[in-house]
Coordinates of C-alpha atoms in Angstrom, one line a residue:
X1 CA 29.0 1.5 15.2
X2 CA 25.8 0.8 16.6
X3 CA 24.8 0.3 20.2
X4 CA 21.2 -0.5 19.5
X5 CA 17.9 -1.4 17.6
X6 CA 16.9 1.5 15.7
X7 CA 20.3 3.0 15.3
X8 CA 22.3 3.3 11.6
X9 CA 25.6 1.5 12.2
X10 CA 28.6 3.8 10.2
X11 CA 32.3 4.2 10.3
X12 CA 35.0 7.1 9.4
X13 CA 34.2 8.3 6.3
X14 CA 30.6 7.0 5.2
X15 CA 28.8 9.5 3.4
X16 CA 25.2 9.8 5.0
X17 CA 21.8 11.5 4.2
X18 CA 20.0 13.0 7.1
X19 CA 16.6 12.7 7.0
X20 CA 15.3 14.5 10.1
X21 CA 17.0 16.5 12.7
X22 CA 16.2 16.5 16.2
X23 CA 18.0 17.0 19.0
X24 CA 21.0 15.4 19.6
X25 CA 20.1 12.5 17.6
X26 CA 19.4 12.7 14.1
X27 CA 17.8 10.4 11.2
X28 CA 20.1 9.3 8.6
X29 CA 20.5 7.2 5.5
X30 CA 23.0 5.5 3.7
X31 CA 23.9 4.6 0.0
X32 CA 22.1 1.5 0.4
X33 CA 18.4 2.9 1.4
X34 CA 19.2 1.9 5.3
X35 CA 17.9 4.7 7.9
X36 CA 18.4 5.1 11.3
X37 CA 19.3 6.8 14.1
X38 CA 22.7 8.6 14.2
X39 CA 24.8 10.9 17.0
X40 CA 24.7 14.5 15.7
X41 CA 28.1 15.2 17.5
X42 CA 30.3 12.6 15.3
X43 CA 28.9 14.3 12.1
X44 CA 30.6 16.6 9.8
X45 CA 28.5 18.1 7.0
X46 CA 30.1 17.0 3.9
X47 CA 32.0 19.0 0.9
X48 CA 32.1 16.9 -2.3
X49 CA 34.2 19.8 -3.8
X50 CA 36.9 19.5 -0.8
X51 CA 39.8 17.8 -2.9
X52 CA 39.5 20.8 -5.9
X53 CA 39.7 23.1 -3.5
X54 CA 43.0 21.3 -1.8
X55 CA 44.3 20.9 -5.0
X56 CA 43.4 24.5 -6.1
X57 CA 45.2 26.0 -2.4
X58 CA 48.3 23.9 -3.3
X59 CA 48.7 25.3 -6.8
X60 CA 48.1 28.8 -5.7
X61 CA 51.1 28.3 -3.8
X62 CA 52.8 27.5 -6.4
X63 CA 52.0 30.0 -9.1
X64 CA 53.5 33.0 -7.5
X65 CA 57.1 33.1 -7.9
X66 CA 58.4 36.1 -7.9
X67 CA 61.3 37.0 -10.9
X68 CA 63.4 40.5 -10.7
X69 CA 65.4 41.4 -13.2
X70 CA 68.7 43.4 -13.3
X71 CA 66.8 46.7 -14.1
X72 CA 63.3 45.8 -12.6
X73 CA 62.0 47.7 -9.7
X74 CA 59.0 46.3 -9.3
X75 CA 59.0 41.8 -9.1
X76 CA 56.6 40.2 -11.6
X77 CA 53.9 37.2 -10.9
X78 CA 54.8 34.5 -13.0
X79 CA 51.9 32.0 -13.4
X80 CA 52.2 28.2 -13.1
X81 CA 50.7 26.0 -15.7
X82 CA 49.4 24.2 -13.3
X83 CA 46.8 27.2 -12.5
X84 CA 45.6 26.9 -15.6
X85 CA 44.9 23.5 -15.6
X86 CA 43.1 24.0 -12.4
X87 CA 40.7 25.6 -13.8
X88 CA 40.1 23.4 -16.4
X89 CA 39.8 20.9 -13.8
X90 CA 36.9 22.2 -12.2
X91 CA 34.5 23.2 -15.5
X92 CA 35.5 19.6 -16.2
X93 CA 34.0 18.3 -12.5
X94 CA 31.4 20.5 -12.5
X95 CA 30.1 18.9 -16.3
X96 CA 26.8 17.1 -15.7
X97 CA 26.5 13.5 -17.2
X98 CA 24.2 15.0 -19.4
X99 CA 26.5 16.9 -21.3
X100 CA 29.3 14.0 -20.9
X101 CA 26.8 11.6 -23.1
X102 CA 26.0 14.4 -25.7
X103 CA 29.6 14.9 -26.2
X104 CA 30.4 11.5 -26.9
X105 CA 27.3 10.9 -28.9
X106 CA 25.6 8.3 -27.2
X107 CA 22.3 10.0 -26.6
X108 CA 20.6 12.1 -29.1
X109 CA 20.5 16.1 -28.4
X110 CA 17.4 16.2 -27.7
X111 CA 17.7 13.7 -24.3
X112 CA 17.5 15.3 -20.8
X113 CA 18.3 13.8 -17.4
X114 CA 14.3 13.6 -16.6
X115 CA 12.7 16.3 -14.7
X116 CA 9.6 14.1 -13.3
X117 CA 12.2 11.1 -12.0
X118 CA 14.1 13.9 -9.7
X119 CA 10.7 15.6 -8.5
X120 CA 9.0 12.2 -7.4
X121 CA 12.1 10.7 -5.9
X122 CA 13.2 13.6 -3.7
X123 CA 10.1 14.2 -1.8
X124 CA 6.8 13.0 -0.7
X125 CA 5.3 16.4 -2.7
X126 CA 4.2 14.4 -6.0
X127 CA 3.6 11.4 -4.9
X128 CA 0.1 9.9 -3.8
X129 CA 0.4 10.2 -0.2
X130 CA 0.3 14.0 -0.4
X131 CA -2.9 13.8 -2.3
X132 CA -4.8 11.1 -1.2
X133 CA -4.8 11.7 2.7
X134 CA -7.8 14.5 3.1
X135 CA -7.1 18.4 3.6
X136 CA -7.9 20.6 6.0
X137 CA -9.7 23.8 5.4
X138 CA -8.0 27.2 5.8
X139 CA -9.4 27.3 9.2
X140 CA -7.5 23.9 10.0
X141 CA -11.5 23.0 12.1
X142 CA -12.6 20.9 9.4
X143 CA -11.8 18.7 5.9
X144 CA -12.2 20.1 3.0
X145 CA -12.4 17.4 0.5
X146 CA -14.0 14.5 2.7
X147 CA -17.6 14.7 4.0
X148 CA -19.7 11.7 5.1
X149 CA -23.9 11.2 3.9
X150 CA -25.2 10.0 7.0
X151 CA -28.7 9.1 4.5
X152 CA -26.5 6.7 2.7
X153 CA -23.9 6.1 5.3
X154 CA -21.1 6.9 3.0
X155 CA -18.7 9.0 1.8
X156 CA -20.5 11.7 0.1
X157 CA -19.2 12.3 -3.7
X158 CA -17.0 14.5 -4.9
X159 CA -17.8 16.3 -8.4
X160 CA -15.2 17.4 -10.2
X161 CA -14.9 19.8 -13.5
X162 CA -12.2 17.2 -15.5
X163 CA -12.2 13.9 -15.3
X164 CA -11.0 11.4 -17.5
X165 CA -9.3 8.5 -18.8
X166 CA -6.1 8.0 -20.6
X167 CA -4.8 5.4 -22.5
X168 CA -1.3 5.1 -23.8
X169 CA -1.5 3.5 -27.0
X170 CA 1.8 3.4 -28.5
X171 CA 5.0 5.4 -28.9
X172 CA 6.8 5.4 -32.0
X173 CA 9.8 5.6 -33.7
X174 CA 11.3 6.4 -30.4
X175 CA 15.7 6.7 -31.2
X176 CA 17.7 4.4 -29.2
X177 CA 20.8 5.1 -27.3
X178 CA 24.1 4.6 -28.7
X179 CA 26.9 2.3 -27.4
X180 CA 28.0 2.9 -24.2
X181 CA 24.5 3.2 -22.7
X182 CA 22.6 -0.1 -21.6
X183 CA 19.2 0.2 -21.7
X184 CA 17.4 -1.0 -18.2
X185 CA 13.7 -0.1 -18.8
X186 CA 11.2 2.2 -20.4
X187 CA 7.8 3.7 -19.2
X188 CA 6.3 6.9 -19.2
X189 CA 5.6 9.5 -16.3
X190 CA 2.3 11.2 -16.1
X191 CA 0.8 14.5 -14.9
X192 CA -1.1 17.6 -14.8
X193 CA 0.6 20.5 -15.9
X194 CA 0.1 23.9 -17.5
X195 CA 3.3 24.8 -18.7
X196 CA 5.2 26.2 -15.6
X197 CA 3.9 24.1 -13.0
X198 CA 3.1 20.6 -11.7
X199 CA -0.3 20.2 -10.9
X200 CA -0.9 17.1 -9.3
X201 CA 1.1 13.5 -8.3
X202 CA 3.2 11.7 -11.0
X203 CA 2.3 8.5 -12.1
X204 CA 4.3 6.4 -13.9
X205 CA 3.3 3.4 -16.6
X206 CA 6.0 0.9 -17.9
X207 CA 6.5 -0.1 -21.2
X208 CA 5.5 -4.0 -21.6
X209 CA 7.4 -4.8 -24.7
X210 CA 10.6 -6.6 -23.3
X211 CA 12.2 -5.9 -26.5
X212 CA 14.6 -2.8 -25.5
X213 CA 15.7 -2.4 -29.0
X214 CA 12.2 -1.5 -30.4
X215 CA 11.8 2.0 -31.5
X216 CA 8.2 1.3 -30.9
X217 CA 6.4 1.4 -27.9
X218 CA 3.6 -1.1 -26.3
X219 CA 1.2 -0.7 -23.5
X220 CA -1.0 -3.0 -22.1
X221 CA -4.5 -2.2 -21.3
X222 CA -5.8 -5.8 -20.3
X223 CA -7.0 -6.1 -17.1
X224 CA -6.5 -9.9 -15.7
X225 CA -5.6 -11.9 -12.7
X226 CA -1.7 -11.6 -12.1
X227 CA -1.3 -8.9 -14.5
X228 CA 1.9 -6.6 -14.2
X229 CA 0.2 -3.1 -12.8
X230 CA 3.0 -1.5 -13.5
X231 CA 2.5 -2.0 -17.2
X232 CA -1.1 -1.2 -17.4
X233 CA -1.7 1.9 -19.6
X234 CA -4.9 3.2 -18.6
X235 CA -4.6 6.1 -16.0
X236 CA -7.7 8.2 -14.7
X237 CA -7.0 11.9 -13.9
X238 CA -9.5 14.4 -11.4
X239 CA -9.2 17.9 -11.0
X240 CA -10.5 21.1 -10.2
X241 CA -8.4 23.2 -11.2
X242 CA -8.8 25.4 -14.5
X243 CA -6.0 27.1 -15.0
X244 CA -4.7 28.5 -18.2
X245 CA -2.6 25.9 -20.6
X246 CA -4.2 22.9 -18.0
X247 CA -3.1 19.9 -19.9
X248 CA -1.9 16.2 -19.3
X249 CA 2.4 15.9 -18.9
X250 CA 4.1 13.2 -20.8
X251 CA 7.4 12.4 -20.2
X252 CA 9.2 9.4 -22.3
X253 CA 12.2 8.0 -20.1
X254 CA 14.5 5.0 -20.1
X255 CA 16.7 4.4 -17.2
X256 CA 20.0 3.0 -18.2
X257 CA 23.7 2.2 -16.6
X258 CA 26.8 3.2 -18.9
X259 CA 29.4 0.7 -20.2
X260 CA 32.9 1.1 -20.8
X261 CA 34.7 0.5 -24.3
X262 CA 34.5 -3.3 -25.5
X263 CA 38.0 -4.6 -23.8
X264 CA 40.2 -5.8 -26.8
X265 CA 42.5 -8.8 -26.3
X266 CA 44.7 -10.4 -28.5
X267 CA 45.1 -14.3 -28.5
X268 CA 47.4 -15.7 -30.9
X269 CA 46.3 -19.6 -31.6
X270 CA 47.0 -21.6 -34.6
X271 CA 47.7 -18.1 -36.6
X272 CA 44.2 -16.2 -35.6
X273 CA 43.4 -13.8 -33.4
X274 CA 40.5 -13.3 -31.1
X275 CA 39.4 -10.4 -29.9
X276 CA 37.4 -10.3 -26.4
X277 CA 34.4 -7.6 -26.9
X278 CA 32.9 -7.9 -23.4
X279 CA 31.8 -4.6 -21.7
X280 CA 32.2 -3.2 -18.6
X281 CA 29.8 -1.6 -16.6
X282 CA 30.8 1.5 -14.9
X283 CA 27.8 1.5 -12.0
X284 CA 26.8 4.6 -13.0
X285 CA 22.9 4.8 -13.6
X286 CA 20.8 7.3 -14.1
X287 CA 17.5 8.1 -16.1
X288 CA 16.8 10.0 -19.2
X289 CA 13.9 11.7 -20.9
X290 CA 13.7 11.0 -24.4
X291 CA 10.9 13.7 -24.8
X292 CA 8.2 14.6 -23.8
X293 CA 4.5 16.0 -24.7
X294 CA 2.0 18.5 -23.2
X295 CA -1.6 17.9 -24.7
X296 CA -4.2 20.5 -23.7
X297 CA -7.6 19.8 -22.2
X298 CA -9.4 22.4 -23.0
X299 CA -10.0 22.9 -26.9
X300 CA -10.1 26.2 -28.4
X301 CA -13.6 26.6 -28.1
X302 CA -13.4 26.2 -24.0
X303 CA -15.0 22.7 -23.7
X304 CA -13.1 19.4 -22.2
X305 CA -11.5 17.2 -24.9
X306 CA -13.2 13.7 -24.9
X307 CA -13.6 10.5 -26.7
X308 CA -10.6 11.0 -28.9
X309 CA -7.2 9.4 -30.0
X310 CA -4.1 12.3 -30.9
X311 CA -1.3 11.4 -32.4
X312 CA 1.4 13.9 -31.1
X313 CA 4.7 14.8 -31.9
X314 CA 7.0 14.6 -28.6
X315 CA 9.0 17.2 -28.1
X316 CA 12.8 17.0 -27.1
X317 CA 14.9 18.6 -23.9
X318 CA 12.9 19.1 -21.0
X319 CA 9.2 20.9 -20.2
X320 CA 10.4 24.1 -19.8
X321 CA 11.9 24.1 -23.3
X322 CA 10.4 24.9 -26.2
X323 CA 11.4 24.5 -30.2
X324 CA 14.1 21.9 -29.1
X325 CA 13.9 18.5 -31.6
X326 CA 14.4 14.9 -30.0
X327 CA 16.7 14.0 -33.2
X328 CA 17.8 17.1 -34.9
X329 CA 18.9 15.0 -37.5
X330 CA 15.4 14.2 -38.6
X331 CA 14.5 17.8 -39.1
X332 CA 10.5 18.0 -38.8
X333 CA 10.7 21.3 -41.0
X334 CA 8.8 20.6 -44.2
X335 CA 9.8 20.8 -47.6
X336 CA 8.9 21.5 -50.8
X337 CA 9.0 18.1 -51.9
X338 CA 6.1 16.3 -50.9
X339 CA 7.2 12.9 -50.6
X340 CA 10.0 13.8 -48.6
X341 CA 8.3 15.7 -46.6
X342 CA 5.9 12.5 -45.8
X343 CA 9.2 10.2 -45.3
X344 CA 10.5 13.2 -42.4
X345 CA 6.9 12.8 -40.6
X346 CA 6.9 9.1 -40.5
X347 CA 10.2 9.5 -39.2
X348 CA 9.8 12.0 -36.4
X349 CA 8.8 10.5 -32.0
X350 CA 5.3 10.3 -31.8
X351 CA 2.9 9.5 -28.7
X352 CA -0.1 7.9 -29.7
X353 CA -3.0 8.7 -26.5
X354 CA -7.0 8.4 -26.6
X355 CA -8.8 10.3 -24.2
X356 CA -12.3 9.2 -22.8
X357 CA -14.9 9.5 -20.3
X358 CA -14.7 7.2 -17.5
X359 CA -17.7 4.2 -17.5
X360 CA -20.7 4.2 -15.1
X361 CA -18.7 1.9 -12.6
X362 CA -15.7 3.7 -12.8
X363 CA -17.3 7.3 -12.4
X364 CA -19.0 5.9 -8.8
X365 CA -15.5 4.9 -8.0
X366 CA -14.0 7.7 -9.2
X367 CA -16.2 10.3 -7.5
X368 CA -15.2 9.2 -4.0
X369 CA -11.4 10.3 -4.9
X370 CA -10.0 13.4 -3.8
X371 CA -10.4 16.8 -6.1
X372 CA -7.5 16.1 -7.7
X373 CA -5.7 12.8 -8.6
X374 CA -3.7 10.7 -11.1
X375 CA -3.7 7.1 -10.9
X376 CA -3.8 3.3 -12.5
X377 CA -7.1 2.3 -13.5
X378 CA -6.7 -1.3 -12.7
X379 CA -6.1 0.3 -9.0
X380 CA -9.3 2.4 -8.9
X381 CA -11.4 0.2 -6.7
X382 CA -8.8 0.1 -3.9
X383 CA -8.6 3.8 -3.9
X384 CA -12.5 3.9 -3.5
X385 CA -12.3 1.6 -0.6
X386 CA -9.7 3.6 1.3
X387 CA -11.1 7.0 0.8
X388 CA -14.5 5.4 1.9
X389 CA -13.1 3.7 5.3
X390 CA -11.2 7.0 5.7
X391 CA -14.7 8.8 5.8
X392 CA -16.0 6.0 8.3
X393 CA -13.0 6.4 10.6
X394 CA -12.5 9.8 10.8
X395 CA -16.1 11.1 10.5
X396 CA -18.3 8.8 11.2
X397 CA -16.9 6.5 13.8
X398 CA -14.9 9.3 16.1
X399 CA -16.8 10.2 19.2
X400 CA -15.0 14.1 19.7
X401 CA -15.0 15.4 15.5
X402 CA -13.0 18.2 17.3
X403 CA -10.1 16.1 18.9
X404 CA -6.8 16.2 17.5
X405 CA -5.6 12.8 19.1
X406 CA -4.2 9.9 17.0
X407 CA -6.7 7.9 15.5
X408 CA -5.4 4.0 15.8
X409 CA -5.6 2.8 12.2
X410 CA -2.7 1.1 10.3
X411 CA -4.3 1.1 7.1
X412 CA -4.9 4.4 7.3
X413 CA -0.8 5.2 8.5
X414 CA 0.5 3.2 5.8
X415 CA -1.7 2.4 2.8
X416 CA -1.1 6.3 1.3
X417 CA 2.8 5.3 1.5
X418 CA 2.1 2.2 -1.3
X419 CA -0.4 3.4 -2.9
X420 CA 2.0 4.4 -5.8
X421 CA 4.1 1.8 -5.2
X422 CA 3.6 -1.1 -8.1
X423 CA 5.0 -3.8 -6.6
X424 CA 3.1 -3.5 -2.8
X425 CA -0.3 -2.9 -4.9
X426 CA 0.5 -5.8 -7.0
X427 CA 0.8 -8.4 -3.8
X428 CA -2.7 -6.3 -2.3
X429 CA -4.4 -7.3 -5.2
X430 CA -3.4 -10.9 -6.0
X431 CA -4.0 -11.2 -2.2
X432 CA -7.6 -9.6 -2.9
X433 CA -8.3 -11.7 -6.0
X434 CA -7.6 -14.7 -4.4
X435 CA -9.8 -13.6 -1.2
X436 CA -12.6 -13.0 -3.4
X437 CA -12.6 -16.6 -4.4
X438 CA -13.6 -17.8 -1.3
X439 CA -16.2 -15.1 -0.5
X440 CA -19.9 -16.7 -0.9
X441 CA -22.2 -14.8 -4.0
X442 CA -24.5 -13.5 -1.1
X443 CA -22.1 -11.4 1.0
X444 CA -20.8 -9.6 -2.1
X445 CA -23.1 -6.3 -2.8
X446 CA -26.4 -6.5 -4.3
X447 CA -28.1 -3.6 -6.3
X448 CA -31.2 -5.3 -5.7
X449 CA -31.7 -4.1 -1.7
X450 CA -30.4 -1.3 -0.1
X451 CA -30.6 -2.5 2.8
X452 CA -28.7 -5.7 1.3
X453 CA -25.9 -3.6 -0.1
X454 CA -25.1 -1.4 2.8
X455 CA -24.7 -4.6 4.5
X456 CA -22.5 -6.5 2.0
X457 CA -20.6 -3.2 1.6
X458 CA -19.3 -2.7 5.0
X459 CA -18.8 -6.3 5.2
X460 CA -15.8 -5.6 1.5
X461 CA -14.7 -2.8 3.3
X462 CA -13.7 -5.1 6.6
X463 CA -12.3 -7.7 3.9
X464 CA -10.0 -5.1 2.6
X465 CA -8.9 -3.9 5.6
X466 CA -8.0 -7.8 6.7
X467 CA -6.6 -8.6 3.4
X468 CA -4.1 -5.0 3.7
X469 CA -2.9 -5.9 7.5
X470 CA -2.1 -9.8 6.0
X471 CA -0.6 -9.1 2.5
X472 CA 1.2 -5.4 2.4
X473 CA 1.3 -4.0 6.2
X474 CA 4.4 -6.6 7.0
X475 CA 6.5 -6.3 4.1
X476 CA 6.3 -2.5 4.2
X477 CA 8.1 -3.0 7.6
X478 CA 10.6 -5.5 7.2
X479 CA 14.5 -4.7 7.4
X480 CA 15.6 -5.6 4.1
X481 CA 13.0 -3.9 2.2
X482 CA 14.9 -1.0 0.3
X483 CA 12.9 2.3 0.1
X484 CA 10.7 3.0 -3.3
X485 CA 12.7 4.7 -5.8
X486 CA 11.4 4.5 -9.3
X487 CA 13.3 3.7 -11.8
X488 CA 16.1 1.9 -10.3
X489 CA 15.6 -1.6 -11.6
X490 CA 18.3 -2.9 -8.6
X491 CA 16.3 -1.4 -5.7
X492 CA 12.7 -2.9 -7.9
X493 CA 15.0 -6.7 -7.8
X494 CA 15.9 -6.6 -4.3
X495 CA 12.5 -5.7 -3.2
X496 CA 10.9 -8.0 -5.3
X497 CA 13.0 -10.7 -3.4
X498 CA 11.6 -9.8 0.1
X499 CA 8.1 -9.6 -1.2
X500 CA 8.3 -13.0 -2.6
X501 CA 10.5 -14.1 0.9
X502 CA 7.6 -13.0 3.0
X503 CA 5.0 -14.7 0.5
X504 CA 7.2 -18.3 0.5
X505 CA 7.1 -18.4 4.3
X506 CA 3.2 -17.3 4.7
X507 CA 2.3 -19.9 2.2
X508 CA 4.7 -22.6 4.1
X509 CA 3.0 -21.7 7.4
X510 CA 0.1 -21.2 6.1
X511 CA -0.9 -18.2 7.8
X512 CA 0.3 -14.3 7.9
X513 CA 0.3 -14.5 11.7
X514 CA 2.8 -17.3 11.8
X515 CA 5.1 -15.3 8.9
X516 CA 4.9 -12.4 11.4
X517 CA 6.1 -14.6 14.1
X518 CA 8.9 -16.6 12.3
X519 CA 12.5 -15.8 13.1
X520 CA 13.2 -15.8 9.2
X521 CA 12.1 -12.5 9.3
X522 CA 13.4 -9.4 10.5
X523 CA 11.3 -5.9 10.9
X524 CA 12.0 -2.5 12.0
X525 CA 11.3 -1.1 15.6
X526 CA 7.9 -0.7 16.7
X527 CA 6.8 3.1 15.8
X528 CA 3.4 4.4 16.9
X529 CA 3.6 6.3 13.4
X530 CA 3.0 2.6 12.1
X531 CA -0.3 2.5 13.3
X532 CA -1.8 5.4 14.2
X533 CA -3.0 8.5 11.9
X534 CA -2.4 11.6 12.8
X535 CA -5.4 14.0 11.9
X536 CA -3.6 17.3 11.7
X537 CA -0.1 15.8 10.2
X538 CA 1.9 17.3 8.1
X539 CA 0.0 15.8 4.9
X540 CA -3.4 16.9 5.6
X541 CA -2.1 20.8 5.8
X542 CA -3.2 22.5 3.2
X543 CA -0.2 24.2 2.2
X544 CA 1.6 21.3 1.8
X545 CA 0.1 21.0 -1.8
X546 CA 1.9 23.7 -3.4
X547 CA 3.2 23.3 -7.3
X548 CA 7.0 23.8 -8.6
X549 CA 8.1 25.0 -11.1
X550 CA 9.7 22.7 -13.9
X551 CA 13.2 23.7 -13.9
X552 CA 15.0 24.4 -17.0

């Protein structure tokens, strides 16, 4: 059913997620990422639990059957077996996955369905659209966190109390599933934390050893042309916040779909047998943490830990737990012996991390970043250039400061949304790289003129605007494009197939205009949300930045 553009065809049955509601029309989506606009009156809300609780009405029913004997005066309640099995029924259903793979010893004890995954997938609160669009102060008259020099005509800097640069080095001796698990990928999620609460957005680095059955592993930190920026392992972090316990969040995850038992045929052919051991995939995919490690930036003396490498132990179940052991069967108690006691260590996950002050370049770049942050290093300079076209648009280019009208500025509305994205910033920057090669030595910025480099720098900070609106602006708006979710390597396949659709046919015309215009492709409705940013929205409140609490 669907009458017209913008609307979410359905039928009987489907199982939708509303997004938004609104009137009589609401926002939904379904199981395949598609939103749209649905009819409010032909919706039900949905009861997963609806056939236990028919089954559990029937067998009520059932159970009470009344028996009088000769010299009874009162009948007795006899109870069906199938009451009892009802119950059973239902602990069973309500058994996470979690505790299905524990049981059947496919995953190590000390593996958790991951914490970070479920926070950055479920809501715009840790990703980097809630912390890199500027924040009104408590009187909602002014920004807090972005001011504009009008003596150097830029974006004035932002000091902040910690600020550093992390680089995954290795993760070692990391256990590996069991059968019946299929392992997908492996990367490691990133944040600020203090024990209780996320402090900041969640960034997330890949593992770039495509060997899945490693127990050790590799980061890159090689910054080239057509490099994998997912798979970079040098993050920068900003913050202002000193809180007890502050500290950098590391969670270890793998994302994996589970198999079914090897199917076992018997052929009978000149007096042998063969036996078929193919597996069957069951569909079901999740992720799971395989541990994780909090590592304090504040030494005991009070000062900021710098310019060193730890070797950590990682720590099983989730962040809120404490004293729980990724493989209990490698105890990491010591003992009395020695050598054993070296063999244990060796033995026992470790994350390998150096911390260290950003460089000269990168601290410019970094300073023009909000208060608080966490982000790829090979992305830094694209984050610079927004923050500092933000300033120009919003504060230096407005003619009423005080109006709350929208402000006409697709890269503004949409660069926040991909900024966290890996495979969007990827096409940006092979699309910027490769713009750069045709840009002449003398419009590029000069340290040898002011005059010269405030010139060549508004002239980069058009380029990157033009290169955003041609490479990124109409893929993020195509049809077939499923949303972001991290960690689903089906959704990352599918979307890498648009991206590289939309690339094939702008190379073949030779122009992004003419890709916008072809009839191979198909985008969404026009929305005014697409180019317009709203100076007051939702993300520029204040109180939207609030921390959670890392569930147990």
């Amino acid at each position: 059913m669907k009458e017209q553009d913008g609307d979410l065809g359905f039928v009987k049955g489907d199982i939708l997620n509303i997004i938004e509601m609104k009137g009589d029309w609401w926002i939904g989506e379904n199981d395949k990422g598609e939103r749209g606009n649905v009819p409010a009156n032909l919706l039900q809300k949905y009861n997963k639990y609806i056939t236990i609780q028919k089954d559990d009405a029937e067998e009520e029913e059932e159970e009470e059957e009344e028996e009088a004997g000769d010299g009874d005066t009162y009948p007795r309640k006899k109870r069906h077996g199938k009451a009892l099995w009802g119950s059973i029924k239902k602990a069973v259903t309500e058994t996470t996955v979690s505790d299905v793979l524990h049981a059947m010893g496919a995953v190590p004890s000390g593996f958790r369905m991951s914490t970070l995954s479920k926070y950055f997938n479920e809501s715009d609160t840790y990703r980097m659209i809630n912390y890199l669009n500027p924040k009104l102060s408590v009187s909602n008259l002014m920004y807090k966190d972005l001011f504009f020099d009008p003596l150097t005509s830029k974006i004035r800097p932002r000091k902040v109390k910690i600020e550093r640069i992390v680089t995954l080095v290795s993760c070692q001796q990391i256990p590996h599933p069991g059968s019946g698990i299929k392992l997908l990928s492996r990367h490691v999620r990133i944040c600020l934390f203090d024990g209780q609460n996320i402090l900041s957005n969640i960034h997330t680095v890949k593992v770039s050893d495509k060997n899945l059955e490693e127990r050790t592993w590799l980061f890159s930190t090689r910054i080239f042309e057509r490099m994998n920026i997912s798979e970079h392992g040098e993050t920068f972090i900003r913050t202002n916040s000193i809180v007890d316990n502050i500290g950098i969040l590391f969670e270890l995850g793998i994302s994996y779909i589970r198999e079914e038992r090897p199917d076992v045929t018997h052929t009978f052919h000149f007096k042998r047998m063969k036996i078929n051991d193919r597996k069957t995939s069951t569909e079901q995919k999740d992720e799971f943490s395989c541990g994780w490690v909090h590592l304090p930036l504040l030494d005991q003396d009070g000062t900021f830990v710098a310019n060193r490498t730890f070797n950590l132990y990682v720590n099983g179940g989730t962040p809120y737990e404490k004293g729980v052991e990724v493989d209990p069967s490698i105890s990491r108690r010591t003992s009395t012996n020695a050598f054993v006691s070296l063999i244990s260590g060796n033995k026992q996950p470790r994350l390998v991390v150096r911390i260290s002050l950003p460089k000269t370049e990168q601290k410019a770049q970094l300073d023009s970043l909000p208060d608080i942050l966490v982000g790829n290093v090979a992305l830094l300079p694209f984050y610079s250039y927004f923050r500092q076209i933000m300033a120009d648009v919003l504060l230096r280019d407005r003619i009423d400061l005080d109006s709350t009208e929208l402000v006409h500025s697709p890269l503004l509305a949409n660069f926040p949304n991909v900024a966290d994205q890996p495979d969007l910033m990827k096409v940006l920057r092979d699309a910027w790289i490769e713009r750069l090669k045709t840009v002449e030595r003398s419009q590029k910025p000069s340290f040898f003129s002011s005059y010269s480099r405030l010139r060549d720098e508004e002239f980069m900070k058009n380029l990157f605007k033009q290169v955003f609106m041609e490479s990124v602006y109409p893929v993020v708006h195509t049809v077939l494009l499923p949303k972001y979710k991290t960690g689903d390597t089906d959704t990352e396949q599918k979307r890498h197939e648009q991206i590289c659709h939309f690339d094939q046919i702008k190379r073949d015309r030779k122009s992004a205009l003419a890709a916008l215009l072809s009839s191979e492709m198909v985008f969404t409705p026009f929305n005014i949300k697409e180019v317009s940013f709203n100076v007051v929205g939702a993300h520029c409140m204040l109180k939207h930045t609030h921390t959670a609490s890392v569930e147990g």
